[in-house]
């Protein structure tokens, strides 16, 4: 399998995942300048008119950076679109991305409709769809997506329940195209492990929450650094979809993390009411136990590269 051109020349096989509220232009610019895919959810640009401004400014900033650093590998921008009836902005946001020829669209929840896929393919863009099961992967592939993001157990935000070994193994049997794996990947060793399992890319979210450029409060950043896997709670209470959240924020909201009520899936919503839930209830994956500081994104990427190369050398020594 040959990877799509836009994914071929990254400095490390990493796609930074889109995170509601947390992924803003500063984080995306830093991710792309470090040579990996930088991403943000379209819904983070509020009001919706801001999406055009964000993309104009980001594309100009990255072009200027490339001009001054002609040898640097600058990663592509990806925009996340929530494909769900409660997302009233979808058509507008896809139009803006098409106008800006955003090279990668990451779709979540429902498989994208054919008109959306055609619009993105018309300028050479690709669509990666995020799934938590083989069945959803099959549906997305039938719809015509170009690649898959496999969200395994332990991922931050909305997460699946399957072991990454099981999920990658099953999906690889039916799909030879680009696969990104997510769920608690926070070190260079784990990026290499994702590739060893059969994925092409590590899809990393929570590790970027504890960087200088993430759009989160100091309390949130501190809670990430101080938490470990046992401090992460899996619940569908806050959005109707199961996800992983920091226990500390659930306690602060006056709830008992050990006895949370179960939510009604039909209440699933991605409107402005959800923003408050995500601001107060902090999403994070089980990889938090490996995050002990809040470096700049550039520093983090240098560290991940060093760890990745050391892990490769270590394995070669053992064979
Ligand atoms: C705070 C937070 C917000 C998130 N928001 C979104 C989102 O808006 N859209 C989306 O597709 N995924 C979202 N995710 C999921 C991530 O894209 C990704 O699947 C996950 O972070 C990967 O697992 P990791 O956090 O363990 O690295 C979010 C994750 C976190 C931690």
Tab-separated table of C-alpha atoms and ligand atoms in Angstrom:
chain	number	residue	atom	x	y	z
A	1	UNK	CA	0.000	0.000	0.000
A	2	UNK	CA	1.254	3.480	-0.845
A	3	UNK	CA	0.207	6.178	1.577
A	4	UNK	CA	-1.556	9.252	0.178
A	5	UNK	CA	1.068	11.896	-0.722
A	6	UNK	CA	-0.070	14.246	2.034
A	7	UNK	CA	0.806	11.645	4.684
A	8	UNK	CA	4.124	10.545	3.231
A	9	UNK	CA	6.604	13.088	4.494
A	10	UNK	CA	5.929	13.558	8.203
A	11	UNK	CA	8.793	14.001	10.676
A	12	UNK	CA	7.265	11.241	12.812
A	13	UNK	CA	4.289	8.936	12.006
A	14	UNK	CA	1.922	10.988	14.153
A	15	UNK	CA	-1.461	12.582	13.562
A	16	UNK	CA	-2.324	14.990	16.372
A	17	UNK	CA	-5.982	14.357	17.075
A	18	UNK	CA	-8.656	17.053	17.184
A	19	UNK	CA	-9.812	17.988	20.685
A	20	UNK	CA	-12.906	19.991	21.488
A	21	UNK	CA	-11.961	23.390	22.982
A	22	UNK	CA	-8.311	22.328	23.550
A	23	UNK	CA	-7.099	22.324	19.924
A	24	UNK	CA	-6.885	25.923	18.749
A	25	UNK	CA	-4.746	27.629	16.101
A	26	UNK	CA	-1.669	27.963	18.376
A	27	UNK	CA	-1.537	24.210	19.005
A	28	UNK	CA	-2.244	23.291	15.378
A	29	UNK	CA	0.451	25.676	14.088
A	30	UNK	CA	2.996	24.198	16.514
A	31	UNK	CA	2.052	20.621	15.533
A	32	UNK	CA	2.397	21.347	11.802
A	33	UNK	CA	5.697	23.223	12.297
A	34	UNK	CA	7.011	20.132	14.100
A	35	UNK	CA	6.278	18.122	10.942
A	36	UNK	CA	3.255	16.088	12.034
A	37	UNK	CA	-0.424	16.398	11.085
A	38	UNK	CA	-2.010	19.176	13.169
A	39	UNK	CA	-5.766	19.155	13.642
A	40	UNK	CA	-8.718	20.881	15.243
A	41	UNK	CA	-12.486	20.325	15.334
A	42	UNK	CA	-14.306	22.787	13.040
A	43	UNK	CA	-16.690	23.407	15.958
A	44	UNK	CA	-13.867	25.022	17.971
A	45	UNK	CA	-14.070	28.057	15.713
A	46	UNK	CA	-17.065	29.903	17.178
A	47	UNK	CA	-19.010	31.631	15.780
A	48	UNK	CA	-18.847	29.631	12.560
A	49	UNK	CA	-17.534	32.620	10.577
A	50	UNK	CA	-14.282	32.267	12.536
A	51	UNK	CA	-13.444	29.007	10.729
A	52	UNK	CA	-12.549	30.904	7.563
A	53	UNK	CA	-10.326	33.298	9.542
A	54	UNK	CA	-8.572	30.446	11.390
A	55	UNK	CA	-7.798	28.614	8.155
A	56	UNK	CA	-6.649	31.786	6.335
A	57	UNK	CA	-4.326	32.708	9.207
A	58	UNK	CA	-3.008	29.166	9.756
A	59	UNK	CA	-2.253	28.626	6.073
A	60	UNK	CA	-0.477	32.011	5.895
A	61	UNK	CA	1.535	31.307	9.060
A	62	UNK	CA	2.672	27.889	7.830
A	63	UNK	CA	3.560	29.216	4.365
A	64	UNK	CA	5.619	32.019	5.940
A	65	UNK	CA	7.355	29.497	8.223
A	66	UNK	CA	8.176	27.249	5.261
A	67	UNK	CA	9.547	30.220	3.312
A	68	UNK	CA	11.943	31.093	6.124
A	69	UNK	CA	12.791	27.411	6.808
A	70	UNK	CA	12.879	25.851	3.339
A	71	UNK	CA	14.365	22.596	4.664
A	72	UNK	CA	11.749	22.119	7.398
A	73	UNK	CA	9.070	19.465	7.056
A	74	UNK	CA	5.783	21.242	7.691
A	75	UNK	CA	2.910	18.870	8.380
A	76	UNK	CA	-0.553	19.245	6.811
A	77	UNK	CA	-3.648	20.662	8.525
A	78	UNK	CA	-6.612	18.381	9.269
A	79	UNK	CA	-10.078	19.603	10.236
A	80	UNK	CA	-12.508	17.408	12.160
A	81	UNK	CA	-16.179	17.366	11.156
A	82	UNK	CA	-18.811	15.840	13.414
A	83	UNK	CA	-21.260	14.075	11.111
A	84	UNK	CA	-24.432	14.086	13.197
A	85	UNK	CA	-27.877	15.651	12.862
A	86	UNK	CA	-27.275	17.903	15.877
A	87	UNK	CA	-24.347	19.552	14.067
A	88	UNK	CA	-26.166	22.312	12.200
A	89	UNK	CA	-22.912	23.763	10.895
A	90	UNK	CA	-21.746	20.733	8.928
A	91	UNK	CA	-22.579	22.023	5.433
A	92	UNK	CA	-21.104	25.462	6.135
A	93	UNK	CA	-17.954	24.040	7.699
A	94	UNK	CA	-17.355	21.564	4.862
A	95	UNK	CA	-17.815	24.393	2.315
A	96	UNK	CA	-15.208	26.512	4.085
A	97	UNK	CA	-12.761	23.569	4.154
A	98	UNK	CA	-13.345	22.914	0.449
A	99	UNK	CA	-12.653	26.583	-0.312
A	100	UNK	CA	-9.390	26.359	1.617
A	101	UNK	CA	-8.563	22.955	0.083
A	102	UNK	CA	-7.900	21.523	3.548
A	103	UNK	CA	-5.813	18.424	2.700
A	104	UNK	CA	-7.235	16.123	5.404
A	105	UNK	CA	-10.742	15.939	6.852
A	106	UNK	CA	-11.305	13.737	9.893
A	107	UNK	CA	-14.947	12.696	10.161
A	108	UNK	CA	-16.470	11.449	13.411
A	109	UNK	CA	-19.603	9.620	14.551
A	110	UNK	CA	-21.456	8.888	11.265
A	111	UNK	CA	-19.840	7.888	7.980
A	112	UNK	CA	-19.727	10.975	5.735
A	113	UNK	CA	-22.403	11.288	3.018
A	114	UNK	CA	-21.355	10.895	-0.618
A	115	UNK	CA	-21.746	14.631	-1.418
A	116	UNK	CA	-19.305	15.479	1.356
A	117	UNK	CA	-16.794	12.890	0.153
A	118	UNK	CA	-17.102	14.061	-3.450
A	119	UNK	CA	-16.569	17.690	-2.433
A	120	UNK	CA	-13.377	16.828	-0.535
A	121	UNK	CA	-12.061	14.489	-3.209
A	122	UNK	CA	-12.719	17.149	-5.897
A	123	UNK	CA	-9.581	19.108	-4.904
A	124	UNK	CA	-7.484	16.085	-3.872
A	125	UNK	CA	-8.375	16.141	-0.165
A	126	UNK	CA	-8.653	12.885	1.774
A	127	UNK	CA	-11.086	11.767	4.462
A	128	UNK	CA	-10.061	9.735	7.494
A	129	UNK	CA	-13.017	8.416	9.458
A	130	UNK	CA	-12.849	7.593	13.139
A	131	UNK	CA	-14.360	4.294	14.331
A	132	UNK	CA	-14.425	2.079	17.399
A	133	UNK	CA	-15.374	-1.253	15.807
A	134	UNK	CA	-14.934	-3.457	12.728
A	135	UNK	CA	-18.610	-2.930	11.814
A	136	UNK	CA	-18.226	0.860	11.777
A	137	UNK	CA	-14.992	0.485	9.813
A	138	UNK	CA	-16.776	-1.607	7.190
A	139	UNK	CA	-19.587	0.943	6.897
A	140	UNK	CA	-17.158	3.837	6.483
A	141	UNK	CA	-15.155	1.967	3.848
A	142	UNK	CA	-18.351	1.170	1.947
A	143	UNK	CA	-19.197	4.888	2.064
A	144	UNK	CA	-15.822	5.594	0.396
A	145	UNK	CA	-13.501	7.074	3.029
A	146	UNK	CA	-9.769	7.050	2.292
A	147	UNK	CA	-8.473	5.928	5.660
A	148	UNK	CA	-9.492	5.004	9.171
A	149	UNK	CA	-8.765	6.196	12.675
A	150	UNK	CA	-9.204	3.320	15.105
A	151	UNK	CA	-10.181	4.570	18.545
A	152	UNK	CA	-9.306	1.789	20.961
A	153	UNK	CA	-9.884	1.517	24.686
A	154	UNK	CA	-8.235	4.090	26.926
A	155	UNK	CA	-8.507	6.978	24.440
A	156	UNK	CA	-9.347	10.468	25.656
A	157	UNK	CA	-12.762	11.937	24.914
A	158	UNK	CA	-15.176	9.585	23.180
A	159	UNK	CA	-13.449	6.197	23.216
A	160	UNK	CA	-14.014	2.592	22.318
A	161	UNK	CA	-13.716	-0.500	24.457
A	162	UNK	CA	-11.676	-2.800	22.228
A	163	UNK	CA	-8.049	-3.676	22.775
A	164	UNK	CA	-5.873	-1.986	20.152
A	165	UNK	CA	-4.417	-5.411	19.275
A	166	UNK	CA	-7.871	-6.781	18.473
A	167	UNK	CA	-9.110	-3.678	16.651
A	168	UNK	CA	-6.066	-3.130	14.422
A	169	UNK	CA	-5.777	-6.851	13.736
A	170	UNK	CA	-9.394	-7.209	12.605
A	171	UNK	CA	-9.485	-4.021	10.535
A	172	UNK	CA	-6.132	-4.719	8.835
A	173	UNK	CA	-7.557	-7.977	7.495
A	174	UNK	CA	-10.156	-6.070	5.489
A	175	UNK	CA	-8.337	-2.809	4.712
A	176	UNK	CA	-4.951	-2.172	3.173
A	177	UNK	CA	-5.145	1.658	3.295
A	178	UNK	CA	-4.002	4.233	5.860
A	179	UNK	CA	-4.806	3.372	9.470
A	180	UNK	CA	-4.169	5.590	12.482
A	181	UNK	CA	-4.440	4.081	15.943
A	182	UNK	CA	-5.467	5.950	19.059
A	183	UNK	CA	-5.791	5.272	22.749
A	184	UNK	CA	-3.246	6.274	25.424
A	185	UNK	CA	-0.329	6.779	23.038
A	186	UNK	CA	1.947	9.212	24.833
A	187	UNK	CA	5.546	8.117	24.172
A	188	UNK	CA	7.808	7.419	21.205
A	189	UNK	CA	7.874	3.753	22.246
A	190	UNK	CA	4.087	3.591	21.898
A	191	UNK	CA	4.210	5.235	18.445
A	192	UNK	CA	6.530	2.447	17.305
A	193	UNK	CA	4.250	-0.124	18.952
A	194	UNK	CA	1.282	1.202	16.946
A	195	UNK	CA	3.257	0.639	13.754
A	196	UNK	CA	4.379	-2.808	14.877
A	197	UNK	CA	0.730	-3.733	15.397
A	198	UNK	CA	-0.101	-2.857	11.805
A	199	UNK	CA	-1.164	0.792	12.021
A	200	UNK	CA	0.553	3.441	9.898
A	201	UNK	CA	0.194	6.315	12.339
A	202	UNK	CA	-0.219	7.032	16.008
A	203	UNK	CA	-3.213	9.312	16.636
A	204	UNK	CA	-2.403	11.305	19.749
A	205	UNK	CA	-4.690	13.585	21.737
A	206	UNK	CA	-4.278	13.810	25.506
A	207	UNK	CA	-0.480	14.151	25.430
A	208	UNK	CA	-1.017	17.505	23.663
A	209	UNK	CA	-3.350	18.733	26.427
A	210	UNK	CA	-0.272	19.033	28.650
A	211	UNK	CA	1.649	21.314	26.296
A	212	UNK	CA	2.093	25.060	26.441
A	213	UNK	CA	-0.024	25.682	23.338
A	214	UNK	CA	-3.193	23.757	24.291
A	215	UNK	CA	-6.273	25.852	24.972
A	216	UNK	CA	-6.948	24.513	28.478
A	217	UNK	CA	-6.794	26.071	31.945
A	218	UNK	CA	-3.776	25.665	34.209
A	219	UNK	CA	-5.938	23.543	36.564
A	220	UNK	CA	-6.768	21.137	33.739
A	221	UNK	CA	-3.093	20.910	32.666
A	222	UNK	CA	-2.056	20.304	36.276
A	223	UNK	CA	-4.705	17.606	36.723
A	224	UNK	CA	-3.371	15.788	33.635
A	225	UNK	CA	0.160	15.862	35.010
A	226	UNK	CA	-0.950	14.643	38.448
A	227	UNK	CA	-3.315	11.873	37.268
A	228	UNK	CA	-2.685	8.281	36.333
A	229	UNK	CA	-4.809	5.698	34.509
A	230	UNK	CA	-6.778	4.879	37.658
A	231	UNK	CA	-7.977	8.509	37.777
A	232	UNK	CA	-9.767	8.223	34.428
A	233	UNK	CA	-13.495	7.402	34.359
A	234	UNK	CA	-15.393	5.908	31.388
A	235	UNK	CA	-18.969	7.207	31.229
A	236	UNK	CA	-21.643	8.303	28.751
A	237	UNK	CA	-23.214	10.754	31.201
A	238	UNK	CA	-21.912	13.980	29.708
A	239	UNK	CA	-22.609	13.648	25.961
A	240	UNK	CA	-24.637	10.455	25.537
A	241	UNK	CA	-21.566	8.721	24.043
A	242	UNK	CA	-19.079	6.816	26.213
A	243	UNK	CA	-15.836	8.641	26.816
A	244	UNK	CA	-12.924	9.005	29.243
A	245	UNK	CA	-12.762	11.905	31.701
A	246	UNK	CA	-10.624	12.928	34.675
A	247	UNK	CA	-12.109	11.835	37.991
A	248	UNK	CA	-10.952	15.064	39.609
A	249	UNK	CA	-13.230	17.201	37.406
A	250	UNK	CA	-16.215	14.901	38.034
A	251	UNK	CA	-15.705	15.260	41.796
A	252	UNK	CA	-15.369	19.041	41.419
A	253	UNK	CA	-18.743	19.085	39.625
A	254	UNK	CA	-20.280	17.538	42.767
A	255	UNK	CA	-20.763	14.063	41.245
A	256	UNK	CA	-19.663	10.679	42.576
A	257	UNK	CA	-17.428	9.139	39.893
A	258	UNK	CA	-18.087	5.632	41.278
A	259	UNK	CA	-21.869	6.022	40.968
A	260	UNK	CA	-22.630	7.998	37.848
A	261	UNK	CA	-26.067	7.671	36.282
A	262	UNK	CA	-26.259	6.290	32.739
A	263	UNK	CA	-27.198	8.787	30.045
A	264	UNK	CA	-29.789	8.453	27.300
A	265	UNK	CA	-28.066	8.036	23.909
A	266	UNK	CA	-30.885	9.887	22.134
A	267	UNK	CA	-29.801	13.044	23.993
A	268	UNK	CA	-26.493	13.015	22.144
A	269	UNK	CA	-25.808	16.540	21.054
A	270	UNK	CA	-23.009	18.678	19.651
A	271	UNK	CA	-24.510	22.099	20.114
A	272	UNK	CA	-23.237	24.928	22.304
A	273	UNK	CA	-24.650	23.272	25.443
A	274	UNK	CA	-22.017	20.578	25.083
A	275	UNK	CA	-19.236	23.148	25.307
A	276	UNK	CA	-19.988	23.823	28.947
A	277	UNK	CA	-19.821	20.106	29.774
A	278	UNK	CA	-16.391	19.799	28.108
A	279	UNK	CA	-15.096	22.949	29.795
A	280	UNK	CA	-16.013	21.709	33.265
A	281	UNK	CA	-15.609	17.962	32.780
A	282	UNK	CA	-12.105	17.311	31.550
A	283	UNK	CA	-11.647	14.684	28.850
A	284	UNK	CA	-8.406	12.659	28.999
A	285	UNK	CA	-7.199	9.193	28.095
A	286	UNK	CA	-5.565	6.537	30.253
A	287	UNK	CA	-2.134	7.643	29.031
A	288	UNK	CA	-2.109	10.530	31.550
A	289	UNK	CA	0.148	8.519	33.873
A	290	UNK	CA	2.946	9.042	31.348
A	291	UNK	CA	2.605	12.836	31.334
A	292	UNK	CA	4.697	14.538	33.967
A	293	UNK	CA	5.259	17.986	32.507
A	294	UNK	CA	3.869	20.564	30.085
A	295	UNK	CA	6.581	21.192	27.474
A	296	UNK	CA	6.152	23.229	24.324
A	297	UNK	CA	4.841	21.181	21.404
A	298	UNK	CA	8.232	21.497	19.669
A	299	UNK	CA	10.003	20.123	22.759
A	300	UNK	CA	7.475	17.296	23.048
A	301	UNK	CA	8.005	16.272	19.416
A	302	UNK	CA	11.791	16.250	19.865
A	303	UNK	CA	11.330	13.988	22.890
A	304	UNK	CA	8.957	11.670	21.041
A	305	UNK	CA	11.458	11.372	18.162
A	306	UNK	CA	14.293	10.529	20.548
A	307	UNK	CA	12.164	7.899	22.315
A	308	UNK	CA	10.963	6.467	19.000
A	309	UNK	CA	14.510	6.100	17.663
A	310	UNK	CA	15.742	4.630	20.959
A	311	UNK	CA	12.906	2.085	20.938
A	312	UNK	CA	13.783	1.079	17.364
A	313	UNK	CA	17.448	0.669	18.267
A	314	UNK	CA	16.547	-1.322	21.376
A	315	UNK	CA	14.421	-3.766	19.383
A	316	UNK	CA	17.074	-4.160	16.693
A	317	UNK	CA	19.626	-5.044	19.360
A	318	UNK	CA	17.378	-7.806	20.601
A	319	UNK	CA	16.906	-9.599	17.285
B	1	LIG	C1	-10.421	16.789	25.660
B	1	LIG	C2	-10.670	15.974	24.442
B	1	LIG	C3	-11.548	16.432	23.468
B	1	LIG	C4	-11.790	15.680	22.310
B	1	LIG	N1	-12.616	16.190	21.344
B	1	LIG	C5	-12.768	15.525	20.160
B	1	LIG	C6	-13.517	16.090	19.091
B	1	LIG	O1	-14.061	17.187	19.175
B	1	LIG	N2	-13.623	15.380	17.948
B	1	LIG	C7	-13.035	14.152	17.796
B	1	LIG	O2	-13.148	13.554	16.733
B	1	LIG	N3	-12.329	13.590	18.797
B	1	LIG	C8	-12.171	14.262	19.964
B	1	LIG	N4	-11.403	13.707	20.977
B	1	LIG	C9	-10.813	12.371	20.787
B	1	LIG	C10	-9.453	12.489	20.137
B	1	LIG	O3	-9.586	12.971	18.826
B	1	LIG	C11	-8.684	11.141	20.119
B	1	LIG	O4	-9.486	10.100	19.660
B	1	LIG	C12	-8.140	10.792	21.481
B	1	LIG	O5	-7.681	11.935	22.133
B	1	LIG	C13	-6.992	9.818	21.361
B	1	LIG	O6	-6.671	9.225	22.589
B	1	LIG	P1	-5.604	9.836	23.637
B	1	LIG	O7	-6.241	11.080	24.166
B	1	LIG	O8	-5.491	8.769	24.643
B	1	LIG	O9	-4.355	10.130	22.898
B	1	LIG	C14	-11.151	14.427	22.139
B	1	LIG	C15	-10.262	13.975	23.122
B	1	LIG	C16	-10.014	14.730	24.254
B	1	LIG	C17	-9.032	14.223	25.276
